[in-house]
CSV table of C-alpha atoms in Angstrom, one decimal:
chain,number,residue,atom,x,y,z
A,1,MET,CA,7.0,-7.6,35.1
A,2,THR,CA,8.9,-5.8,32.3
A,3,ILE,CA,7.3,-6.2,28.9
A,4,PRO,CA,9.9,-7.1,26.2
A,5,TYR,CA,10.6,-4.4,23.7
A,6,TRP,CA,9.3,-6.5,20.8
A,7,ALA,CA,6.1,-7.3,22.6
A,8,ALA,CA,5.4,-3.7,23.4
A,9,LEU,CA,6.2,-2.8,19.7
A,10,SER,CA,3.8,-5.6,18.7
A,11,LEU,CA,1.0,-4.0,20.7
A,12,MET,CA,1.7,-0.6,19.3
A,13,MET,CA,1.9,-1.8,15.7
A,14,ASN,CA,-1.3,-3.8,16.0
A,15,GLY,CA,-3.1,-0.7,17.1
A,16,VAL,CA,-1.8,1.2,14.1
A,17,LEU,CA,-2.8,-1.6,11.7
A,18,PHE,CA,-6.2,-1.9,13.3
A,19,ILE,CA,-6.8,1.8,12.3
A,20,ALA,CA,-5.4,1.0,8.8
A,21,LEU,CA,-7.7,-1.9,8.4
A,22,LEU,CA,-10.7,0.2,9.4
A,23,VAL,CA,-9.6,2.6,6.6
A,24,ILE,CA,-9.6,-0.3,4.2
A,25,TRP,CA,-13.0,-1.4,5.3
A,26,GLN,CA,-14.4,2.1,5.0
A,27,ASP,CA,-12.9,2.4,1.5
A,28,LYS,CA,-14.5,-0.9,0.4
A,29,SER,CA,-17.9,0.1,1.8
A,30,GLY,CA,-17.8,3.6,0.3
A,31,GLY,CA,-17.6,5.3,3.7
A,32,GLY,CA,-14.1,6.7,3.4
A,33,ASP,CA,-11.9,8.8,1.1
A,34,PRO,CA,-11.3,6.7,-2.0
A,35,THR,CA,-8.0,8.4,-2.5
A,36,VAL,CA,-6.6,7.0,0.8
A,37,LEU,CA,-6.2,3.3,0.1
A,38,PRO,CA,-7.6,2.6,-3.4
A,39,GLN,CA,-8.1,-0.9,-4.7
A,40,ALA,CA,-5.3,-2.7,-6.5
A,41,ASN,CA,-5.0,-1.9,-10.2
A,42,ALA,CA,-7.6,-3.8,-12.1
A,43,ALA,CA,-5.1,-4.7,-14.8
A,44,TYR,CA,-3.1,-6.8,-12.3
A,45,ALA,CA,-6.1,-9.0,-11.6
A,46,THR,CA,-7.1,-9.5,-15.2
A,47,ASP,CA,-3.9,-9.4,-17.2
A,48,PRO,CA,-2.3,-12.8,-17.2
A,49,THR,CA,1.1,-11.3,-18.0
A,50,SER,CA,1.1,-9.3,-14.8
A,51,ALA,CA,1.6,-12.0,-12.3
A,52,ILE,CA,1.4,-15.7,-11.5
A,53,GLU,CA,-1.7,-15.8,-9.2
A,54,PRO,CA,-3.0,-18.7,-7.1
A,55,ALA,CA,-6.3,-18.7,-9.1
A,56,ALA,CA,-4.3,-19.2,-12.3
A,57,LEU,CA,-2.4,-22.0,-10.7
A,58,GLU,CA,-5.6,-23.8,-9.7
A,59,THR,CA,-7.1,-23.5,-13.2
A,60,GLN,CA,-3.8,-24.3,-15.0
A,61,PRO,CA,-2.5,-27.6,-13.6
A,62,ASN,CA,0.5,-27.5,-15.8
A,63,ARG,CA,1.8,-24.5,-14.0
A,64,ARG,CA,1.7,-26.4,-10.7
A,65,ARG,CA,4.2,-28.9,-12.2
A,66,LEU,CA,6.7,-26.3,-13.4
A,67,SER,CA,10.3,-26.9,-12.4
A,68,TYR,CA,12.2,-24.0,-10.8
A,69,GLN,CA,13.9,-23.1,-14.1
A,70,GLN,CA,10.6,-23.2,-15.9
A,71,TRP,CA,9.2,-20.8,-13.3
A,72,VAL,CA,12.2,-18.5,-13.8
A,73,SER,CA,11.7,-18.6,-17.6
A,74,LEU,CA,8.0,-17.8,-17.2
A,75,LEU,CA,8.6,-14.9,-14.9
A,76,GLY,CA,11.2,-13.6,-17.3
A,77,GLN,CA,8.6,-13.6,-20.1
A,78,GLU,CA,6.1,-11.8,-17.9
A,79,ILE,CA,8.5,-9.1,-16.9
A,80,GLU,CA,9.5,-8.6,-20.5
A,81,THR,CA,5.9,-8.2,-21.5
A,82,MET,CA,5.3,-5.7,-18.8
A,83,ALA,CA,8.5,-3.8,-19.7
A,84,ASP,CA,7.1,-3.3,-23.2
A,85,LYS,CA,4.1,-1.5,-21.7
A,86,ASN,CA,6.5,0.6,-19.5
A,87,PRO,CA,3.8,1.5,-16.9
A,88,ASP,CA,4.3,4.2,-14.3
A,89,HIS,CA,5.0,3.1,-10.7
A,90,LEU,CA,5.8,-0.5,-11.6
A,91,THR,CA,6.1,-2.3,-8.3
A,92,ILE,CA,7.6,-5.8,-7.8
A,93,LEU,CA,6.8,-8.3,-5.1
A,94,LEU,CA,10.0,-10.3,-4.9
A,95,GLY,CA,10.5,-13.3,-2.7
A,96,ASP,CA,9.3,-16.8,-1.9
A,97,SER,CA,5.8,-18.5,-1.5
A,98,LEU,CA,4.7,-15.8,1.0
A,99,SER,CA,5.0,-13.2,-1.8
A,100,LEU,CA,3.8,-15.6,-4.5
A,101,TRP,CA,0.4,-16.3,-2.8
A,102,PHE,CA,-0.3,-12.6,-2.0
A,103,PRO,CA,-3.9,-12.1,-3.3
A,104,ALA,CA,-3.8,-9.7,-6.3
A,105,GLU,CA,-7.0,-8.0,-5.2
A,106,LEU,CA,-5.5,-7.0,-1.8
A,107,LEU,CA,-2.5,-5.2,-3.2
A,108,PRO,CA,-2.7,-1.4,-2.6
A,109,GLY,CA,-3.5,0.8,-5.5
A,110,ARG,CA,-1.7,3.7,-7.2
A,111,ARG,CA,0.8,1.1,-8.5
A,112,ILE,CA,1.1,-1.5,-11.2
A,113,TRP,CA,2.1,-4.7,-9.3
A,114,MET,CA,4.0,-7.7,-10.6
A,115,ASN,CA,4.4,-10.8,-8.5
A,116,GLN,CA,7.8,-12.3,-9.0
A,117,GLY,CA,7.7,-14.7,-6.1
A,118,ILE,CA,8.6,-18.4,-6.4
A,119,SER,CA,7.7,-21.0,-3.9
A,120,GLY,CA,10.8,-22.3,-2.0
A,121,GLU,CA,13.0,-19.4,-3.0
A,122,LYS,CA,16.2,-18.8,-1.2
A,123,THR,CA,18.6,-15.9,-1.1
A,124,TYR,CA,21.2,-17.4,-3.4
A,125,THR,CA,18.6,-18.6,-6.0
A,126,LEU,CA,16.9,-15.2,-6.0
A,127,LEU,CA,20.3,-13.6,-6.6
A,128,SER,CA,20.7,-15.8,-9.7
A,129,ARG,CA,17.6,-14.4,-11.4
A,130,LEU,CA,17.7,-10.7,-10.5
A,131,HIS,CA,19.0,-10.0,-14.0
A,132,LEU,CA,15.4,-10.6,-15.3
A,133,LEU,CA,14.4,-7.3,-13.8
A,134,ASP,CA,16.9,-5.4,-15.9
A,135,VAL,CA,14.6,-5.0,-18.9
A,136,ALA,CA,12.1,-3.0,-16.9
A,137,ASN,CA,11.8,0.4,-15.4
A,138,VAL,CA,11.0,-0.6,-11.8
A,139,ASP,CA,9.8,2.0,-9.4
A,140,THR,CA,9.7,0.0,-6.2
A,141,ILE,CA,10.7,-3.5,-5.1
A,142,PHE,CA,9.1,-5.0,-1.9
A,143,LEU,CA,11.6,-7.7,-1.0
A,144,MET,CA,11.0,-10.6,1.5
A,145,ILE,CA,13.5,-13.4,1.5
A,146,GLY,CA,15.4,-15.6,3.9
A,147,ILE,CA,13.0,-17.9,5.8
A,148,ASN,CA,13.7,-20.9,3.5
A,149,ASP,CA,17.4,-20.4,3.9
A,150,LEU,CA,17.1,-20.6,7.7
A,151,ILE,CA,14.6,-23.5,7.6
A,152,TRP,CA,16.8,-25.6,5.4
A,153,GLY,CA,20.1,-25.1,7.2
A,154,GLN,CA,21.9,-22.1,5.8
A,155,SER,CA,24.0,-20.2,8.3
A,156,ASP,CA,23.1,-16.7,9.3
A,157,GLN,CA,26.3,-15.4,7.8
A,158,ASP,CA,25.7,-17.1,4.4
A,159,VAL,CA,22.2,-15.6,4.4
A,160,LEU,CA,23.5,-12.1,5.2
A,161,ASN,CA,26.3,-12.4,2.6
A,162,ASN,CA,23.7,-13.4,-0.1
A,163,TYR,CA,21.5,-10.5,1.1
A,164,ARG,CA,24.3,-8.0,0.6
A,165,ASP,CA,25.0,-9.4,-2.8
A,166,ILE,CA,21.3,-8.9,-3.7
A,167,MET,CA,21.4,-5.3,-2.5
A,168,ASP,CA,24.7,-4.8,-4.3
A,169,TYR,CA,23.1,-5.9,-7.5
A,170,LEU,CA,20.0,-3.8,-7.1
A,171,ALA,CA,22.0,-0.7,-6.1
A,172,THR,CA,24.2,-1.1,-9.2
A,173,ASN,CA,21.7,-2.1,-11.8
A,174,HIS,CA,18.6,-0.3,-10.5
A,175,PRO,CA,20.0,2.8,-8.7
A,176,ASP,CA,16.7,4.7,-9.1
A,177,THR,CA,14.5,1.9,-7.8
A,178,GLN,CA,13.1,2.2,-4.2
A,179,VAL,CA,13.9,-1.1,-2.4
A,180,VAL,CA,11.8,-1.9,0.6
A,181,VAL,CA,13.4,-4.7,2.7
A,182,GLN,CA,10.7,-6.5,4.6
A,183,SER,CA,11.5,-8.4,7.8
A,184,ILE,CA,11.2,-12.2,8.0
A,185,LEU,CA,8.0,-13.3,9.6
A,186,PRO,CA,7.8,-15.5,12.7
A,187,HIS,CA,6.6,-19.1,12.6
A,188,GLY,CA,4.1,-20.9,14.8
A,189,ALA,CA,6.7,-23.3,16.4
A,190,GLU,CA,5.0,-26.2,18.2
A,191,THR,CA,1.5,-25.0,17.1
A,192,ALA,CA,2.5,-25.3,13.4
A,193,THR,CA,0.9,-28.0,11.2
A,194,TRP,CA,3.2,-27.5,8.3
A,195,GLU,CA,4.5,-30.8,6.8
A,196,SER,CA,8.1,-30.1,7.9
A,197,ARG,CA,7.1,-28.8,11.3
A,198,HIS,CA,10.2,-30.5,12.9
A,199,LEU,CA,12.4,-28.0,11.0
A,200,LEU,CA,10.5,-25.1,12.4
A,201,LEU,CA,11.1,-26.4,15.9
A,202,GLU,CA,14.8,-26.3,15.2
A,203,LEU,CA,14.6,-22.6,14.2
A,204,PRO,CA,14.0,-20.4,17.2
A,205,ASN,CA,12.0,-17.3,16.5
A,206,GLU,CA,14.6,-15.4,18.5
A,207,ARG,CA,17.1,-16.2,15.7
A,208,ILE,CA,14.6,-14.7,13.2
A,209,ARG,CA,14.4,-11.5,15.3
A,210,ALA,CA,18.2,-11.3,15.3
A,211,MET,CA,18.3,-11.8,11.6
A,212,ASN,CA,15.8,-9.0,11.1
A,213,GLN,CA,18.0,-6.7,13.0
A,214,SER,CA,20.8,-7.5,10.6
A,215,LEU,CA,18.5,-7.0,7.7
A,216,GLU,CA,17.6,-3.5,9.0
A,217,ASN,CA,21.3,-2.7,9.2
A,218,ILE,CA,21.8,-3.9,5.7
A,219,ALA,CA,18.9,-1.8,4.4
A,220,ASP,CA,20.4,1.3,6.2
A,221,ASP,CA,23.8,0.6,4.6
A,222,TYR,CA,22.3,0.7,1.1
A,223,ASP,CA,20.0,3.7,1.8
A,224,ALA,CA,17.0,1.3,1.3
A,225,TYR,CA,13.8,1.3,3.2
A,226,TYR,CA,13.0,-1.2,6.0
A,227,LEU,CA,9.5,-2.4,6.8
A,228,GLU,CA,9.4,-4.3,10.2
A,229,LEU,CA,6.5,-6.8,10.0
A,230,TYR,CA,7.5,-9.2,12.7
A,231,PRO,CA,5.7,-7.5,15.6
A,232,ILE,CA,2.4,-7.2,13.9
A,233,PHE,CA,2.4,-10.9,13.0
A,234,SER,CA,3.5,-12.2,16.4
A,235,ASN,CA,1.6,-13.1,19.5
A,236,GLY,CA,2.7,-12.4,23.1
A,237,GLU,CA,5.1,-15.3,22.9
A,238,GLY,CA,6.8,-14.0,19.7
A,239,LYS,CA,5.2,-16.8,17.6
A,240,LEU,CA,3.2,-16.4,14.4
A,241,ARG,CA,-0.4,-15.5,15.4
A,242,PRO,CA,-2.6,-18.5,14.7
A,243,ASP,CA,-5.4,-16.4,13.4
A,244,LEU,CA,-3.1,-15.2,10.5
A,245,THR,CA,-1.8,-18.5,9.2
A,246,THR,CA,-2.9,-21.7,7.5
A,247,ASP,CA,-0.2,-23.9,8.9
A,248,GLY,CA,2.2,-22.0,11.2
A,249,LEU,CA,4.3,-20.8,8.3
A,250,HIS,CA,2.1,-19.6,5.4
A,251,LEU,CA,-0.5,-16.9,5.7
A,252,ASN,CA,-4.3,-17.0,5.3
A,253,ARG,CA,-6.4,-14.2,3.9
A,254,GLU,CA,-6.5,-12.4,7.3
A,255,GLY,CA,-2.7,-12.5,7.3
A,256,TYR,CA,-2.5,-11.0,3.9
A,257,LEU,CA,-5.0,-8.3,4.9
A,258,VAL,CA,-2.6,-7.3,7.7
A,259,TRP,CA,0.4,-7.4,5.4
A,260,ARG,CA,-1.6,-5.3,2.9
A,261,ALA,CA,-2.4,-2.7,5.5
A,262,ALA,CA,1.2,-2.5,6.5
A,263,ILE,CA,2.4,-2.0,2.9
A,264,ALA,CA,-0.3,0.6,2.2
A,265,LEU,CA,0.4,2.5,5.4
A,266,TYR,CA,4.1,2.4,5.0
A,267,SER,CA,3.9,3.5,1.3
A,268,GLN,CA,1.9,6.5,2.3
A,269,LEU,CA,4.1,7.5,5.2
A,270,GLU,CA,7.6,6.7,3.9
A,271,LEU,CA,7.7,6.4,0.1
A,272,PRO,CA,7.8,9.4,-2.2
């Protein structure tokens, strides 16, 4: 039996990330070189202006009830505050709830991270708020967007058109910023417990893989970077690995550890 290309790539990438995770564990336990994968910048975890974190949401109920526009306004205030500090290597997580819930303490070091994710974000709404970044000197943007568009009925062509508009804006207004296009992750299909599971069943993971190929082409067109995450999050059937998710769509801590390892490894190997 011939092993599908994506399945073979998944096996290979899982081996690479296993090694990366061992490096992380050694770093935390003091058994490795602390310059390899240092901990996330402490200011990120303690400075309330640096990001909207899950812990902050839990302790500040009012934030949980913010409207979309209120979220945008709050993120705008946070990026302005950070811009006044003008830190070196300012790096933005840009996207939807998957980015929003990235644990601050897991983000790789050597960077000042800002989380600019919003739950439920789509490509066209993200496009409308990119101007907020213009006040800051952004070194790198890690971009993941598109799954909500697909879930809620946007056509592939509309998503790709919006994605090109996003890249156009960043290339024009942030020409010196490194943009890392991250692939869309798979979902758990029939194993999912997410409240709108029926919508996932209408979105084949094969369509997500095809979309990722298009995103890679777009990244290449704009001389941006491309980080393929799909294989390391998928099982042998191409679905989101159940050990990495809370509900078949969102990630648990183990899932974020895998993502963290991928970002850290990719940054070391590919980014200047």
